Amino acid sequence: MPSCVPKKFNVSQASCTYNILMADVSGSMRAYWDSFMSSWNKYVAPNLVGRTNLYVFDYTVLLARSGTMLEEKDFYGGGTHLTGALQTIVSEVYQCKERYINVFLLTDGNHNSSAVSPETVINMMAPAVKKTCNVYVLGVGTLFPVQYSINIRSRLHNGSANLPSIFWAKKHGDIENQVKDISSKISSNYSQSLKLSMAGNSLPGVYTKNVFHLSEWVYFPSGPDQVRQLTIRQGQHVGHISLEPKQMPISVMIELFRQWNSVVIQIHNKKEVVPSDALPFMERLFKHKMEELRGADQRSIRQRLERKELVGYETEFNTLLNKIKAILTTEKFRNELELAENILSTTVGGGKYGTKVLQMKGHTDKDYKKDCEEFLKVYEENKTMIKSINNTPEDNCRFTLTSTVTDLQDPDFPLIMDVDKFQFLKQFTITGIPVFAPSRDSVTMNPWTFGVQGLVGAPYNVMSQVGIESFVDSIHSGEPSNSICSGEPSNSICSGEASNSICSGEPSNSICKDKSSKDIQLKIDDKNIRLNAIVPVFTPGAAKIMAPIVHTRLYTMCTTFAILKNPFIIDFNVHMAALGVTWVRILFENPTQPRSEFVRRRIENIEATAALYLRRPSYVKYWNVLKDDTAQALMTESTIQQDNRPLKCESLIKPMFILHMYQVTQNFEDTNVVAQIVRLMLIEYVGRCLTHYKSKDNEAKPFTDFFAETLVDQERKKEWVQKYIADTKKDMAGDEDFLLEDFYTLEKVQNAARKTAAEEIKNLKEKLKAQIPIVVNTQKVEQLRSVSTAGDMSWFTLRTFAREVGLAENVISDLFSEQSMFMYTAHALLYRASRDRLSTPMADYNASRTIVTKRVQEENSHVIAKDLKKELIEHLQSSWLEAYSAAHKQMVQPMTRQEILAEAPQRGVSVTDSTFDQVYKRYRPGVGLMGNACLCRDCPYFLIPNKSYNQHASVERRYSAAFPHGLHGVTYNHRDSDLSTILSSLESGTFFKPTPRQAVEHLTDEIVSLKEMYKEIHKSSLPASTQPPSGVGGNMQ
């Protein structure tokens, strides 16, 4: 449809247009109100025609005024009655007399003021009959429920299909841009409609109609011949247009698909049936169009840029299609942000959000333009020299057969400067060494921690970021390539999202890998051919000529992207860091010399490229500190200042590479200085790896871990501790009877055991020193690694580096000896901070050994002492209990007063008949038992009175799960009953605590004997007059 009509046909809609603003003025909207109010008054209000009512709502819905301008006083700040606001909107739309209605809803969607949910009102919405309603929903805040906007528009909106489904201000700063976007849609007169003489569709397969809005696309199912002449009506005005068949530009086709997607979403959300052929039809149209436009691939910049446009459209179409499919097939999105991003980028209005993604962090379009101007100036000044570079096929990307040099030698090179910043990054060839470097966020903060896990070799010696991007694009598009790259086909694996870039030239069979690293595997049967980054290098012949180009900001931007795959940052150190890390990786993979010609060439290219940066003041300063004050240069943060900031050693790869480069470029050969640098590097390497070693573990034993293997191995440690404890107990072994005679109660045994254990523990440290071998665990040290602090290298690589910088083998042997490792590790564990570690002289071997031994003693003595104490106490206690049990195994026999008086003096107890009650105060004559003296004849305390008798007697009860409580009392009470009665009484607990039958069954003989004794005792205690007649048993009582 036309985007506008002649003024003479322009029908004023002032008399038939009604504008409704419903603004959320709840408390949660306070931060957004001022910005919305000023933006509305500035951009929307002046473009409104017809009648306008401004409503606001918090707990209630109020008509602020009839007019277009908002005021500060319109903000209230209560709850959010979104349901009431929607009810008011529906009522106004249905009841107004105007034909054209614009609804503007501002809200954060946080309904909290009625039991009726907003969904209830939304589900009842329907387009007003014979009215055109355009709905503009502006959601606010990251928690805005996007589905509200989609559903409201789908049910109430029947205006232009080109209006976006949602406007969303996720943060305060987005308000103005969103309101401006709304204003632009109003200015476009989308509400005006035209009537056609022939019916068509806003989406193929839906109902046909004759009325369409300005700028809408109309699909006619009939052939071109039937629609060549159309009559258009607007009110009383009639016009005629003649149509001619014409090829649709692919960019226009993409906009058409956006409208169709918008209609599809609206149909889907109204629970109506989406035409089954809608999406397949779009796919067929696009495929046919691409087949028409796709020509032979070329390698020149001009033809590459032309092809880039096609690939860009292809990617955009695939994205549109995939996201609309996701919306149609996914009931619930993970969050509102995901739903909004699908809607925004799929339907009309999504384009402006896409441009935000392309903006570089901290680098504006103005900055980019300035950088391009600087680059072109440098390019023009050096163009003649650049064209003189002899670029061989071996210097080109294996896929694109181009290089940085060939791009710059291309006569059309300036054309590439006209594309946007993002496309420039992906189209300007940056060639170099292909590597696999897993993505890590820390690298953006510290480029020297860039880590290379693998170098790609022949036949992919040289690659480019253009080649990687094109390879990925060819895989995602499924396009068999036929032009850019040469060589054999490859079965390949790739990862990451499709991007706007040229296509690869090889047919490929590919599988997605790690999305976070965006890596590709060039051969499915060889995991070693895996890459995701390019480390740019030049040959020695080209490097010097390329120096001016290398030092431009634009080239730095490109190298940052090639290495980190991050288009949002520019890092001026990442190229030098990546060169150093790659060089160290080469040392790791090729430790011995002579190296192959291929490896030597790579090293030469790295050295030639890195030499371009050595004149930077920061590297000159660092080198001077490294050779003159090595310790300061190796500190993570030195006390020396550079440009009013501390000099830093972000990773040890930095001093390694700087030392090597100055040896190469300036023939630095002072072996004493080199040996000192390497020695301090080794100290610092171990230190950085151990900086946080078990630092948060209160039970950690770092010195034991590295120096006392016997105590680290839990089995060996257990064996040693048990032997030590056994030897100690053997030394302490004594007469168990003596123990029982010495300690009357268990509590006294335990106290004595603790005292004895404490005396033994005093000797523990010296025994540890004498019996535990203190030796550094060399294997553990060799396996230390910390990419984030020390850099992507190992102990093994450091040894190779020592040879690389020309140290003699005897010096290397000393630096890497077991004694040296002992000292490095001890020093590192003593001083965890880099500055402390490097500013404190390291102790010699003997002193280090003394320190380590003491630390091992301290770390282990308290743990072993705890076990020793427990074992000794249990040992002494068990010995006493064993003696106690042996002395008390016989059942206590009741004794009469006369029996006690006869035997007590033999036990050294001074007692007479007159003093008996004072000595044995708790004697119970009925049962013949005492409460203050033991009656077990084998006990050394037999008949000896003691105030602690209860503790002495309670041991047996305490350590027996089924002690026969009250056995003597029950037997006495049932002395005239049978055995079964006694056992039943014990079991039921008639007189005392219940006793299981099995606990006393083995005592039946003793119980029978005890019963008879109690009969005799009782009989003898009776007066003579009450004695039974001769021959009559005592059980007669």
PDB file of C-alpha atoms in Angstrom, residues 106-266:
ATOM      1  CA  LEU A 106       2.043   2.714  30.129  1.00  0.00           C
ATOM      2  CA  THR A 107       2.635   0.215  32.979  1.00  0.00           C
ATOM      3  CA  ASP A 108       5.149  -2.016  34.721  1.00  0.00           C
ATOM      4  CA  GLY A 109       2.437  -4.706  34.902  1.00  0.00           C
ATOM      5  CA  ASN A 110       2.686  -5.162  38.677  1.00  0.00           C
ATOM      6  CA  HIS A 111      -1.048  -5.599  39.389  1.00  0.00           C
ATOM      7  CA  ASN A 112      -1.787  -5.703  43.138  1.00  0.00           C
ATOM      8  CA  SER A 113      -5.104  -3.954  43.826  1.00  0.00           C
ATOM      9  CA  SER A 114      -7.977  -6.330  43.077  1.00  0.00           C
ATOM     10  CA  ALA A 115      -8.846  -9.999  43.162  1.00  0.00           C
ATOM     11  CA  VAL A 116      -9.760  -9.978  39.458  1.00  0.00           C
ATOM     12  CA  SER A 117      -6.618 -10.605  37.417  1.00  0.00           C
ATOM     13  CA  PRO A 118      -5.710  -8.591  34.297  1.00  0.00           C
ATOM     14  CA  GLU A 119      -5.781 -11.848  32.290  1.00  0.00           C
ATOM     15  CA  THR A 120      -9.526 -12.098  32.909  1.00  0.00           C
ATOM     16  CA  VAL A 121     -10.147  -8.766  31.174  1.00  0.00           C
ATOM     17  CA  ILE A 122      -7.572  -9.415  28.433  1.00  0.00           C
ATOM     18  CA  ASN A 123      -9.147 -12.767  27.527  1.00  0.00           C
ATOM     19  CA  MET A 124     -12.530 -11.055  27.045  1.00  0.00           C
ATOM     20  CA  MET A 125     -11.165  -8.348  24.718  1.00  0.00           C
ATOM     21  CA  ALA A 126     -12.207  -8.236  21.054  1.00  0.00           C
ATOM     22  CA  PRO A 127     -11.770  -5.638  18.276  1.00  0.00           C
ATOM     23  CA  ALA A 128     -14.468  -2.956  18.199  1.00  0.00           C
ATOM     24  CA  VAL A 129     -16.855  -3.441  15.290  1.00  0.00           C
ATOM     25  CA  LYS A 130     -16.554  -0.885  12.464  1.00  0.00           C
ATOM     26  CA  LYS A 131     -13.711   0.898  14.252  1.00  0.00           C
ATOM     27  CA  THR A 132      -9.964   0.959  13.682  1.00  0.00           C
ATOM     28  CA  CYS A 133      -8.006   0.613  16.911  1.00  0.00           C
ATOM     29  CA  ASN A 134      -4.208   0.943  17.110  1.00  0.00           C
ATOM     30  CA  VAL A 135      -2.703  -0.270  20.385  1.00  0.00           C
ATOM     31  CA  TYR A 136       0.605   1.030  21.737  1.00  0.00           C
ATOM     32  CA  VAL A 137       1.724  -0.783  24.915  1.00  0.00           C
ATOM     33  CA  LEU A 138       4.852   0.627  26.587  1.00  0.00           C
ATOM     34  CA  GLY A 139       6.151  -1.840  29.162  1.00  0.00           C
ATOM     35  CA  VAL A 140       8.458  -0.550  31.883  1.00  0.00           C
ATOM     36  CA  GLY A 141      11.156  -2.337  33.894  1.00  0.00           C
ATOM     37  CA  THR A 142      12.895  -5.685  33.519  1.00  0.00           C
ATOM     38  CA  LEU A 143      10.027  -7.508  35.283  1.00  0.00           C
ATOM     39  CA  PHE A 144       7.313  -6.295  32.899  1.00  0.00           C
ATOM     40  CA  PRO A 145       5.089  -9.264  31.898  1.00  0.00           C
ATOM     41  CA  VAL A 146       5.589  -9.144  28.123  1.00  0.00           C
ATOM     42  CA  GLN A 147       2.745 -11.573  27.489  1.00  0.00           C
ATOM     43  CA  TYR A 148       0.301  -8.856  28.599  1.00  0.00           C
ATOM     44  CA  SER A 149       1.400  -6.648  25.718  1.00  0.00           C
ATOM     45  CA  ILE A 150       1.268  -9.447  23.162  1.00  0.00           C
ATOM     46  CA  ASN A 151      -2.212 -10.561  24.255  1.00  0.00           C
ATOM     47  CA  ILE A 152      -3.671  -7.042  24.513  1.00  0.00           C
ATOM     48  CA  ARG A 153      -2.468  -6.143  21.030  1.00  0.00           C
ATOM     49  CA  SER A 154      -3.589  -9.472  19.578  1.00  0.00           C
ATOM     50  CA  ARG A 155      -7.164  -9.072  20.880  1.00  0.00           C
ATOM     51  CA  LEU A 156      -7.898  -5.337  20.795  1.00  0.00           C
ATOM     52  CA  HIS A 157      -5.699  -4.103  17.927  1.00  0.00           C
ATOM     53  CA  ASN A 158      -7.134  -4.226  14.420  1.00  0.00           C
ATOM     54  CA  GLY A 159      -5.143  -1.394  12.878  1.00  0.00           C
ATOM     55  CA  SER A 160      -1.953  -1.477  10.877  1.00  0.00           C
ATOM     56  CA  ALA A 161      -0.043  -4.766  10.902  1.00  0.00           C
ATOM     57  CA  ASN A 162       3.153  -2.736  10.759  1.00  0.00           C
ATOM     58  CA  LEU A 163       2.859  -1.515  14.334  1.00  0.00           C
ATOM     59  CA  PRO A 164       5.242  -3.273  16.758  1.00  0.00           C
ATOM     60  CA  SER A 165       3.737  -5.759  19.202  1.00  0.00           C
ATOM     61  CA  ILE A 166       5.594  -4.193  22.102  1.00  0.00           C
ATOM     62  CA  PHE A 167       7.522  -1.124  23.128  1.00  0.00           C
ATOM     63  CA  TRP A 168       9.684  -1.909  26.149  1.00  0.00           C
ATOM     64  CA  ALA A 169      11.787   0.375  28.347  1.00  0.00           C
ATOM     65  CA  LYS A 170      13.789  -2.064  30.432  1.00  0.00           C
ATOM     66  CA  LYS A 171      15.661   0.751  32.174  1.00  0.00           C
ATOM     67  CA  HIS A 172      15.089   4.427  32.881  1.00  0.00           C
ATOM     68  CA  GLY A 173      17.250   5.579  29.989  1.00  0.00           C
ATOM     69  CA  ASP A 174      15.109   3.706  27.432  1.00  0.00           C
ATOM     70  CA  ILE A 175      11.930   5.714  28.077  1.00  0.00           C
ATOM     71  CA  GLU A 176      12.669   8.618  25.728  1.00  0.00           C
ATOM     72  CA  ASN A 177      13.717   6.413  22.799  1.00  0.00           C
ATOM     73  CA  GLN A 178      10.616   4.257  23.141  1.00  0.00           C
ATOM     74  CA  VAL A 179       8.263   7.250  23.282  1.00  0.00           C
ATOM     75  CA  LYS A 180      10.014   8.746  20.223  1.00  0.00           C
ATOM     76  CA  ASP A 181       9.461   5.459  18.409  1.00  0.00           C
ATOM     77  CA  ILE A 182       5.753   5.578  19.288  1.00  0.00           C
ATOM     78  CA  SER A 183       5.605   9.161  18.001  1.00  0.00           C
ATOM     79  CA  SER A 184       7.163   8.150  14.692  1.00  0.00           C
ATOM     80  CA  LYS A 185       4.438   5.528  14.187  1.00  0.00           C
ATOM     81  CA  ILE A 186       1.731   8.131  14.842  1.00  0.00           C
ATOM     82  CA  SER A 187       3.375  10.553  12.392  1.00  0.00           C
ATOM     83  CA  SER A 188       3.364   7.847   9.723  1.00  0.00           C
ATOM     84  CA  ASN A 189      -0.441   8.011   9.685  1.00  0.00           C
ATOM     85  CA  TYR A 190      -0.761   4.267  10.141  1.00  0.00           C
ATOM     86  CA  SER A 191      -4.366   4.731  11.197  1.00  0.00           C
ATOM     87  CA  GLN A 192      -5.439   5.977   7.751  1.00  0.00           C
ATOM     88  CA  SER A 193      -6.978   3.259   5.629  1.00  0.00           C
ATOM     89  CA  LEU A 194      -7.678   2.805   1.945  1.00  0.00           C
ATOM     90  CA  LYS A 195     -10.215   0.609   0.190  1.00  0.00           C
ATOM     91  CA  LEU A 196      -9.085  -1.431  -2.803  1.00  0.00           C
ATOM     92  CA  SER A 197     -11.188  -2.567  -5.722  1.00  0.00           C
ATOM     93  CA  MET A 198      -9.781  -6.087  -5.353  1.00  0.00           C
ATOM     94  CA  ALA A 199      -9.636  -8.093  -2.137  1.00  0.00           C
ATOM     95  CA  GLY A 200      -6.322  -9.281  -0.759  1.00  0.00           C
ATOM     96  CA  ASN A 201      -4.660 -10.592   2.408  1.00  0.00           C
ATOM     97  CA  SER A 202      -2.370  -9.147   5.047  1.00  0.00           C
ATOM     98  CA  LEU A 203      -0.983 -12.698   5.306  1.00  0.00           C
ATOM     99  CA  PRO A 204      -1.359 -15.495   2.741  1.00  0.00           C
ATOM    100  CA  GLY A 205      -4.067 -17.922   3.816  1.00  0.00           C
ATOM    101  CA  VAL A 206      -6.052 -15.636   6.136  1.00  0.00           C
ATOM    102  CA  TYR A 207      -9.394 -14.008   5.390  1.00  0.00           C
ATOM    103  CA  THR A 208      -9.516 -11.627   2.418  1.00  0.00           C
ATOM    104  CA  LYS A 209     -10.453  -7.971   2.775  1.00  0.00           C
ATOM    105  CA  ASN A 210     -10.558  -4.752   0.784  1.00  0.00           C
ATOM    106  CA  VAL A 211      -9.485  -2.235   3.440  1.00  0.00           C
ATOM    107  CA  PHE A 212      -5.803  -1.804   4.266  1.00  0.00           C
ATOM    108  CA  HIS A 213      -3.719   0.808   6.069  1.00  0.00           C
ATOM    109  CA  LEU A 214      -0.972   2.996   4.676  1.00  0.00           C
ATOM    110  CA  SER A 215       2.368   1.187   4.230  1.00  0.00           C
ATOM    111  CA  GLU A 216       0.818  -2.260   4.692  1.00  0.00           C
ATOM    112  CA  TRP A 217       1.752  -5.021   2.274  1.00  0.00           C
ATOM    113  CA  VAL A 218      -1.112  -6.706   0.423  1.00  0.00           C
ATOM    114  CA  TYR A 219      -0.940 -10.237  -0.931  1.00  0.00           C
ATOM    115  CA  PHE A 220      -3.151 -11.019  -3.925  1.00  0.00           C
ATOM    116  CA  PRO A 221      -3.761 -14.752  -4.470  1.00  0.00           C
ATOM    117  CA  SER A 222      -4.672 -14.130  -8.118  1.00  0.00           C
ATOM    118  CA  GLY A 223      -2.046 -13.676 -10.804  1.00  0.00           C
ATOM    119  CA  PRO A 224      -0.399 -10.355 -11.788  1.00  0.00           C
ATOM    120  CA  ASP A 225      -2.692  -9.844 -14.777  1.00  0.00           C
ATOM    121  CA  GLN A 226      -5.762  -9.514 -12.535  1.00  0.00           C
ATOM    122  CA  VAL A 227      -4.278  -6.744 -10.396  1.00  0.00           C
ATOM    123  CA  ARG A 228      -2.599  -4.485 -12.944  1.00  0.00           C
ATOM    124  CA  GLN A 229      -5.340  -1.876 -12.569  1.00  0.00           C
ATOM    125  CA  LEU A 230      -6.595  -1.032  -9.095  1.00  0.00           C
ATOM    126  CA  THR A 231      -9.060   1.523  -7.836  1.00  0.00           C
ATOM    127  CA  ILE A 232      -8.335   3.054  -4.448  1.00  0.00           C
ATOM    128  CA  ARG A 233     -10.922   4.878  -2.367  1.00  0.00           C
ATOM    129  CA  GLN A 234     -10.403   7.138   0.624  1.00  0.00           C
ATOM    130  CA  GLY A 235     -13.607   8.613   1.831  1.00  0.00           C
ATOM    131  CA  GLN A 236     -15.174  10.392  -1.113  1.00  0.00           C
ATOM    132  CA  HIS A 237     -11.932  10.434  -3.083  1.00  0.00           C
ATOM    133  CA  VAL A 238     -11.204   7.875  -5.757  1.00  0.00           C
ATOM    134  CA  GLY A 239      -7.835   7.159  -7.360  1.00  0.00           C
ATOM    135  CA  HIS A 240      -6.444   4.701  -9.848  1.00  0.00           C
ATOM    136  CA  ILE A 241      -3.058   3.043  -9.936  1.00  0.00           C
ATOM    137  CA  SER A 242      -1.395   0.836 -12.507  1.00  0.00           C
ATOM    138  CA  LEU A 243       0.818  -1.986 -11.289  1.00  0.00           C
ATOM    139  CA  GLU A 244       3.649  -3.558 -13.209  1.00  0.00           C
ATOM    140  CA  PRO A 245       5.337  -6.850 -12.253  1.00  0.00           C
ATOM    141  CA  LYS A 246       8.700  -6.137 -10.724  1.00  0.00           C
ATOM    142  CA  GLN A 247      11.401  -8.103  -8.958  1.00  0.00           C
ATOM    143  CA  MET A 248      11.165  -7.493  -5.217  1.00  0.00           C
ATOM    144  CA  PRO A 249      14.498  -6.466  -3.642  1.00  0.00           C
ATOM    145  CA  ILE A 250      15.526  -8.924  -0.964  1.00  0.00           C
ATOM    146  CA  SER A 251      15.644  -6.150   1.640  1.00  0.00           C
ATOM    147  CA  VAL A 252      11.984  -5.366   0.899  1.00  0.00           C
ATOM    148  CA  MET A 253      11.131  -9.047   1.127  1.00  0.00           C
ATOM    149  CA  ILE A 254      12.584  -9.162   4.639  1.00  0.00           C
ATOM    150  CA  GLU A 255      10.335  -6.244   5.668  1.00  0.00           C
ATOM    151  CA  LEU A 256       7.346  -8.034   4.138  1.00  0.00           C
ATOM    152  CA  PHE A 257       8.160 -11.122   6.209  1.00  0.00           C
ATOM    153  CA  ARG A 258       8.268  -8.987   9.335  1.00  0.00           C
ATOM    154  CA  GLN A 259       4.670  -7.877   8.701  1.00  0.00           C
ATOM    155  CA  TRP A 260       3.575 -11.451   8.060  1.00  0.00           C
ATOM    156  CA  ASN A 261       5.221 -12.603  11.278  1.00  0.00           C
ATOM    157  CA  SER A 262       3.412  -9.867  13.171  1.00  0.00           C
ATOM    158  CA  VAL A 263       0.061 -11.084  11.832  1.00  0.00           C
ATOM    159  CA  VAL A 264       0.983 -14.703  12.626  1.00  0.00           C
ATOM    160  CA  ILE A 265       1.696 -13.793  16.252  1.00  0.00           C
ATOM    161  CA  GLN A 266      -1.617 -11.937  16.522  1.00  0.00           C
TER     162      GLN A 266
END
